[in-house]
């Protein structure tokens, strides 16, 4: 083409190019054959000089096949995104008549060239955004691989027979795409990392059967040739098979059982990292997904795997050494602040938390960053920085590669390619582009260092000749010197401290550690000892910490967690030093160590609404048919929330009266989810019971005791009674295996109890006590509201009506709640003879005191001795039963503090009596909570509470023993 004869839109756009880029475009245009068709679309003509200026590859493809550009333009393919499945339909049509393997290679390469020209044009002209470009590149690769595999498979089956498994089923190959292909984030000129597998060993069904291994080996070789081999039409993709088991020395295709065994026995840390992005890109999708599911536990550990940081840090160090050796500072992928560092940040969290948070098992990077910010695992500004930097870096990477269709990641050094890149990135000049790029890389580098720089690096650089805790731990000083070091540090009994350290260090569990585990422990112990001496009671803290460590030391991921987070060490020492109960709790549930990472959440128990949102978010990640997984999630949720309450309680961050409120909220939220799980399981099997009106019968849980009165303590049992709507006699549930409603409700209650108190790897949820149901242990496990009402009206003892004072329905529908509330109101407002009632209540209390109270004169049982908690509770119950008939306000609450206020308003107690009882009750409850955290019984020195005890005893005498003084 003569330049002076070029169409006006093209000439105008050519003249607007930077001078350095006009010449190569003019040269290319002059090679355009006279008479060859150009796009008729004016906009496309105007885009042509810019696209060719930015991409020598685009101009080369257009000149090699002069029909390609007009075809793309006339079909409208350049101006619109493809529909789903369009690549596959087009390629399949072109392969329909192909019979020879050489023709297969030709069709694949020409198809790839045309579509890569389209993708490059849409990208460089601004018609397609980054997400479309990456998706198109990945989809094109998927289709080329899968259609080539299908063609080759059918041909090989005709030659060797169809491979079959032990059951006679035909087998197909599984192709896993790794890296950016697996993540659907393929570069413009990327190689593709593949792994080949097949379901199981066997033989083909030909007259001369061949081993399946041989069949799939041949198929794999043919597929690689179809994609990788250079022909006159070029190459589809460079294929890299080095990520397969055993690398280059391993079999090209491996059976699924052999692959599972390899990763189980020999899988390395970098292979976990690689498998994050593994995706079935071709072949047998069903078997491929099954393979990935079996490999998932290898990639994503059940616990929080902070050891992954060490491995990723080592990998990054190797890359950094390679960058320095090969002088790759300007490499936008591997250099500091480059694409790989963004990927490492996301994948570090995936490896650490993916076992517990399925949302992190995501192959694409940007959704992972968004999730991390949503969960506050990284700050929102970090997510914005990393996402925008990643998108910028991926654009510049693609445009470097689109220049010549080469797998390049380095910034160009010659002026022409620099000018191409400046134009492609919309920069003013080269300096401006470098400034923008360097700015994004600095941000990435800063966030990367926040995650990956080892917290001990600075400390480890500071060495001293003075003996210190490292010498004590490594046993490099004699016993006398070790004890002196411990004494100088503040241990009250350095001899015992040194012996405890020695016994732990030389114990069987530590001696059995792997080299990696021992390295982690050796790094941790000096830091832990230093943290211990900063507390108030280092001797006690050390003993509890060593007991804790002895229980978890073989699970070295927890050691890695503490090594990576010095803040977690300080929180651990603070909590364990302050409370043996928390120390034991952490020993039983070491997964809670993760909670120590953020003091903002550790000391901030959640509100009732927030608890519901969090447990629902956790449960949403579970398989709805996997009860075991759901039970574990509920246990982890409950344990996490109780730890937060205990930590806040120990730190004085919440008032003592709120401790029970928080613990009660946790229990109620758990009970609601447990009943929902139980109902789903039982109703799925039997259907649902119906009331007389045809509606589904409701089921509710009545809370008694501490749960009912919102006064739950650490480790409290749940006193519950199960009620349900009445159902017509002779009916059955609605399912395919119907049962009587009574059987349904009994099995539902059993299922609820099973979920609550079955011991699993995560422990139990709650111990459950159902002895307060009608007729106690001899009664039915569940009761209809009508039968419960009849029992309460006709057969219940006074102590059972006392228990009803604190009873409330915590789970159940509105109708059942209203009926229970009405029945409770009816029973509690019955007129009662005060003298007879007082005698019954006092008699019951005195019997309890004799059986449960302290016999030591200098000791006071906070719960059972005269003047203690039980006396207050019995006086409150007596007051409600005696006064509710005349004052409905006594029905409003179930907790003792607010009931004392109502009893004062009702005139049952004087203002002074109500104040004395409320003050003493708060005081006693606070002492019980603190004693529980110290794992001590609820007994104190009598002298320490003599004032409260005497005051409560005086009220007891006045209320429950009137006239006793006169009679005496």
PDB file of N, CA, C and O in Angstrom, residues 55-85:
ATOM      1  N   UNK A  55       1.977  -3.203  18.913  1.00  0.00           N
ATOM      2  CA  UNK A  55       2.180  -4.651  18.816  1.00  0.00           C
ATOM      3  C   UNK A  55       2.705  -5.030  17.446  1.00  0.00           C
ATOM      4  O   UNK A  55       1.950  -5.082  16.470  1.00  0.00           O
ATOM      5  N   UNK A  56       3.995  -5.308  17.368  1.00  0.00           N
ATOM      6  CA  UNK A  56       4.578  -5.843  16.131  1.00  0.00           C
ATOM      7  C   UNK A  56       3.941  -7.179  15.801  1.00  0.00           C
ATOM      8  O   UNK A  56       3.786  -7.533  14.623  1.00  0.00           O
ATOM      9  N   UNK A  57       3.529  -7.934  16.858  1.00  0.00           N
ATOM     10  CA  UNK A  57       2.854  -9.211  16.648  1.00  0.00           C
ATOM     11  C   UNK A  57       1.564  -9.018  15.856  1.00  0.00           C
ATOM     12  O   UNK A  57       1.271  -9.778  14.917  1.00  0.00           O
ATOM     13  N   UNK A  58       0.771  -8.006  16.213  1.00  0.00           N
ATOM     14  CA  UNK A  58      -0.496  -7.777  15.525  1.00  0.00           C
ATOM     15  C   UNK A  58      -0.260  -7.475  14.044  1.00  0.00           C
ATOM     16  O   UNK A  58      -0.939  -8.018  13.157  1.00  0.00           O
ATOM     17  N   UNK A  59       0.717  -6.629  13.752  1.00  0.00           N
ATOM     18  CA  UNK A  59       0.977  -6.305  12.341  1.00  0.00           C
ATOM     19  C   UNK A  59       1.502  -7.528  11.593  1.00  0.00           C
ATOM     20  O   UNK A  59       1.156  -7.762  10.432  1.00  0.00           O
ATOM     21  N   UNK A  60       2.317  -8.348  12.279  1.00  0.00           N
ATOM     22  CA  UNK A  60       2.871  -9.539  11.640  1.00  0.00           C
ATOM     23  C   UNK A  60       1.767 -10.531  11.272  1.00  0.00           C
ATOM     24  O   UNK A  60       1.762 -11.097  10.184  1.00  0.00           O
ATOM     25  N   UNK A  61       0.803 -10.743  12.167  1.00  0.00           N
ATOM     26  CA  UNK A  61      -0.296 -11.671  11.895  1.00  0.00           C
ATOM     27  C   UNK A  61      -1.158 -11.145  10.751  1.00  0.00           C
ATOM     28  O   UNK A  61      -1.571 -11.892   9.855  1.00  0.00           O
ATOM     29  N   UNK A  62      -1.420  -9.837  10.762  1.00  0.00           N
ATOM     30  CA  UNK A  62      -2.247  -9.245   9.703  1.00  0.00           C
ATOM     31  C   UNK A  62      -1.581  -9.389   8.339  1.00  0.00           C
ATOM     32  O   UNK A  62      -2.254  -9.636   7.323  1.00  0.00           O
ATOM     33  N   UNK A  63      -0.252  -9.222   8.299  1.00  0.00           N
ATOM     34  CA  UNK A  63       0.460  -9.316   7.031  1.00  0.00           C
ATOM     35  C   UNK A  63       0.617 -10.764   6.575  1.00  0.00           C
ATOM     36  O   UNK A  63       0.608 -11.055   5.377  1.00  0.00           O
ATOM     37  N   UNK A  64       0.776 -11.684   7.552  1.00  0.00           N
ATOM     38  CA  UNK A  64       0.940 -13.091   7.174  1.00  0.00           C
ATOM     39  C   UNK A  64      -0.353 -13.665   6.620  1.00  0.00           C
ATOM     40  O   UNK A  64      -0.352 -14.509   5.732  1.00  0.00           O
ATOM     41  N   UNK A  65      -1.495 -13.223   7.181  1.00  0.00           N
ATOM     42  CA  UNK A  65      -2.802 -13.685   6.714  1.00  0.00           C
ATOM     43  C   UNK A  65      -3.674 -12.461   6.498  1.00  0.00           C
ATOM     44  O   UNK A  65      -4.353 -11.996   7.408  1.00  0.00           O
ATOM     45  N   UNK A  66      -3.626 -11.909   5.273  1.00  0.00           N
ATOM     46  CA  UNK A  66      -4.303 -10.622   5.012  1.00  0.00           C
ATOM     47  C   UNK A  66      -5.818 -10.749   5.117  1.00  0.00           C
ATOM     48  O   UNK A  66      -6.521  -9.732   5.179  1.00  0.00           O
ATOM     49  N   UNK A  67      -6.316 -11.979   5.156  1.00  0.00           N
ATOM     50  CA  UNK A  67      -7.769 -12.148   5.299  1.00  0.00           C
ATOM     51  C   UNK A  67      -8.214 -12.089   6.748  1.00  0.00           C
ATOM     52  O   UNK A  67      -9.406 -11.927   7.034  1.00  0.00           O
ATOM     53  N   UNK A  68      -7.265 -12.226   7.691  1.00  0.00           N
ATOM     54  CA  UNK A  68      -7.645 -12.317   9.103  1.00  0.00           C
ATOM     55  C   UNK A  68      -8.299 -11.035   9.601  1.00  0.00           C
ATOM     56  O   UNK A  68      -9.365 -11.071  10.240  1.00  0.00           O
ATOM     57  N   UNK A  69      -7.678  -9.888   9.332  1.00  0.00           N
ATOM     58  CA  UNK A  69      -8.215  -8.636   9.846  1.00  0.00           C
ATOM     59  C   UNK A  69      -9.576  -8.302   9.239  1.00  0.00           C
ATOM     60  O   UNK A  69     -10.521  -7.973   9.972  1.00  0.00           O
ATOM     61  N   UNK A  70      -9.732  -8.366   7.908  1.00  0.00           N
ATOM     62  CA  UNK A  70     -11.069  -8.113   7.353  1.00  0.00           C
ATOM     63  C   UNK A  70     -12.124  -9.086   7.893  1.00  0.00           C
ATOM     64  O   UNK A  70     -13.268  -8.710   8.130  1.00  0.00           O
ATOM     65  N   UNK A  71     -11.729 -10.358   8.097  1.00  0.00           N
ATOM     66  CA  UNK A  71     -12.673 -11.335   8.634  1.00  0.00           C
ATOM     67  C   UNK A  71     -13.127 -10.932  10.032  1.00  0.00           C
ATOM     68  O   UNK A  71     -14.330 -10.983  10.353  1.00  0.00           O
ATOM     69  N   UNK A  72     -12.167 -10.549  10.873  1.00  0.00           N
ATOM     70  CA  UNK A  72     -12.515 -10.118  12.238  1.00  0.00           C
ATOM     71  C   UNK A  72     -13.389  -8.872  12.214  1.00  0.00           C
ATOM     72  O   UNK A  72     -14.314  -8.721  13.024  1.00  0.00           O
ATOM     73  N   UNK A  73     -13.079  -7.945  11.289  1.00  0.00           N
ATOM     74  CA  UNK A  73     -13.838  -6.696  11.226  1.00  0.00           C
ATOM     75  C   UNK A  73     -15.245  -6.939  10.697  1.00  0.00           C
ATOM     76  O   UNK A  73     -16.244  -6.473  11.277  1.00  0.00           O
ATOM     77  N   UNK A  74     -15.352  -7.667   9.574  1.00  0.00           N
ATOM     78  CA  UNK A  74     -16.657  -7.869   8.954  1.00  0.00           C
ATOM     79  C   UNK A  74     -17.596  -8.690   9.835  1.00  0.00           C
ATOM     80  O   UNK A  74     -18.813  -8.477   9.824  1.00  0.00           O
ATOM     81  N   UNK A  75     -17.041  -9.628  10.599  1.00  0.00           N
ATOM     82  CA  UNK A  75     -17.878 -10.470  11.466  1.00  0.00           C
ATOM     83  C   UNK A  75     -18.330  -9.750  12.735  1.00  0.00           C
ATOM     84  O   UNK A  75     -19.204 -10.237  13.454  1.00  0.00           O
ATOM     85  N   UNK A  76     -17.707  -8.604  12.987  1.00  0.00           N
ATOM     86  CA  UNK A  76     -18.024  -7.882  14.218  1.00  0.00           C
ATOM     87  C   UNK A  76     -17.288  -8.408  15.435  1.00  0.00           C
ATOM     88  O   UNK A  76     -17.516  -7.944  16.556  1.00  0.00           O
ATOM     89  N   UNK A  77     -16.381  -9.395  15.235  1.00  0.00           N
ATOM     90  CA  UNK A  77     -15.696 -10.003  16.370  1.00  0.00           C
ATOM     91  C   UNK A  77     -14.782  -9.024  17.109  1.00  0.00           C
ATOM     92  O   UNK A  77     -14.510  -9.209  18.303  1.00  0.00           O
ATOM     93  N   UNK A  78     -14.297  -7.991  16.406  1.00  0.00           N
ATOM     94  CA  UNK A  78     -13.421  -7.016  17.076  1.00  0.00           C
ATOM     95  C   UNK A  78     -14.192  -6.048  17.961  1.00  0.00           C
ATOM     96  O   UNK A  78     -13.602  -5.427  18.847  1.00  0.00           O
ATOM     97  N   UNK A  79     -15.467  -5.925  17.712  1.00  0.00           N
ATOM     98  CA  UNK A  79     -16.227  -4.876  18.405  1.00  0.00           C
ATOM     99  C   UNK A  79     -17.132  -5.402  19.507  1.00  0.00           C
ATOM    100  O   UNK A  79     -17.874  -4.640  20.110  1.00  0.00           O
ATOM    101  N   UNK A  80     -17.081  -6.708  19.776  1.00  0.00           N
ATOM    102  CA  UNK A  80     -17.971  -7.266  20.808  1.00  0.00           C
ATOM    103  C   UNK A  80     -17.254  -8.357  21.597  1.00  0.00           C
ATOM    104  O   UNK A  80     -16.358  -9.030  21.073  1.00  0.00           O
ATOM    105  N   UNK A  81     -17.632  -8.536  22.849  1.00  0.00           N
ATOM    106  CA  UNK A  81     -17.105  -9.693  23.595  1.00  0.00           C
ATOM    107  C   UNK A  81     -17.785 -10.965  23.128  1.00  0.00           C
ATOM    108  O   UNK A  81     -18.933 -10.945  22.683  1.00  0.00           O
ATOM    109  N   UNK A  82     -17.075 -12.083  23.202  1.00  0.00           N
ATOM    110  CA  UNK A  82     -17.646 -13.360  22.795  1.00  0.00           C
ATOM    111  C   UNK A  82     -18.675 -13.843  23.820  1.00  0.00           C
ATOM    112  O   UNK A  82     -18.581 -13.559  25.018  1.00  0.00           O
ATOM    113  N   UNK A  83     -19.625 -14.602  23.320  1.00  0.00           N
ATOM    114  CA  UNK A  83     -20.578 -15.266  24.201  1.00  0.00           C
ATOM    115  C   UNK A  83     -19.927 -16.508  24.808  1.00  0.00           C
ATOM    116  O   UNK A  83     -18.931 -17.018  24.307  1.00  0.00           O
ATOM    117  N   UNK A  84     -20.528 -16.988  25.864  1.00  0.00           N
ATOM    118  CA  UNK A  84     -20.017 -18.204  26.497  1.00  0.00           C
ATOM    119  C   UNK A  84     -20.066 -19.366  25.512  1.00  0.00           C
ATOM    120  O   UNK A  84     -21.074 -19.573  24.829  1.00  0.00           O
ATOM    121  N   UNK A  85     -18.982 -20.114  25.415  1.00  0.00           N
ATOM    122  CA  UNK A  85     -18.922 -21.284  24.549  1.00  0.00           C
ATOM    123  C   UNK A  85     -18.605 -20.992  23.106  1.00  0.00           C
ATOM    124  O   UNK A  85     -18.539 -21.921  22.282  1.00  0.00           O
TER     125      UNK A  85
END
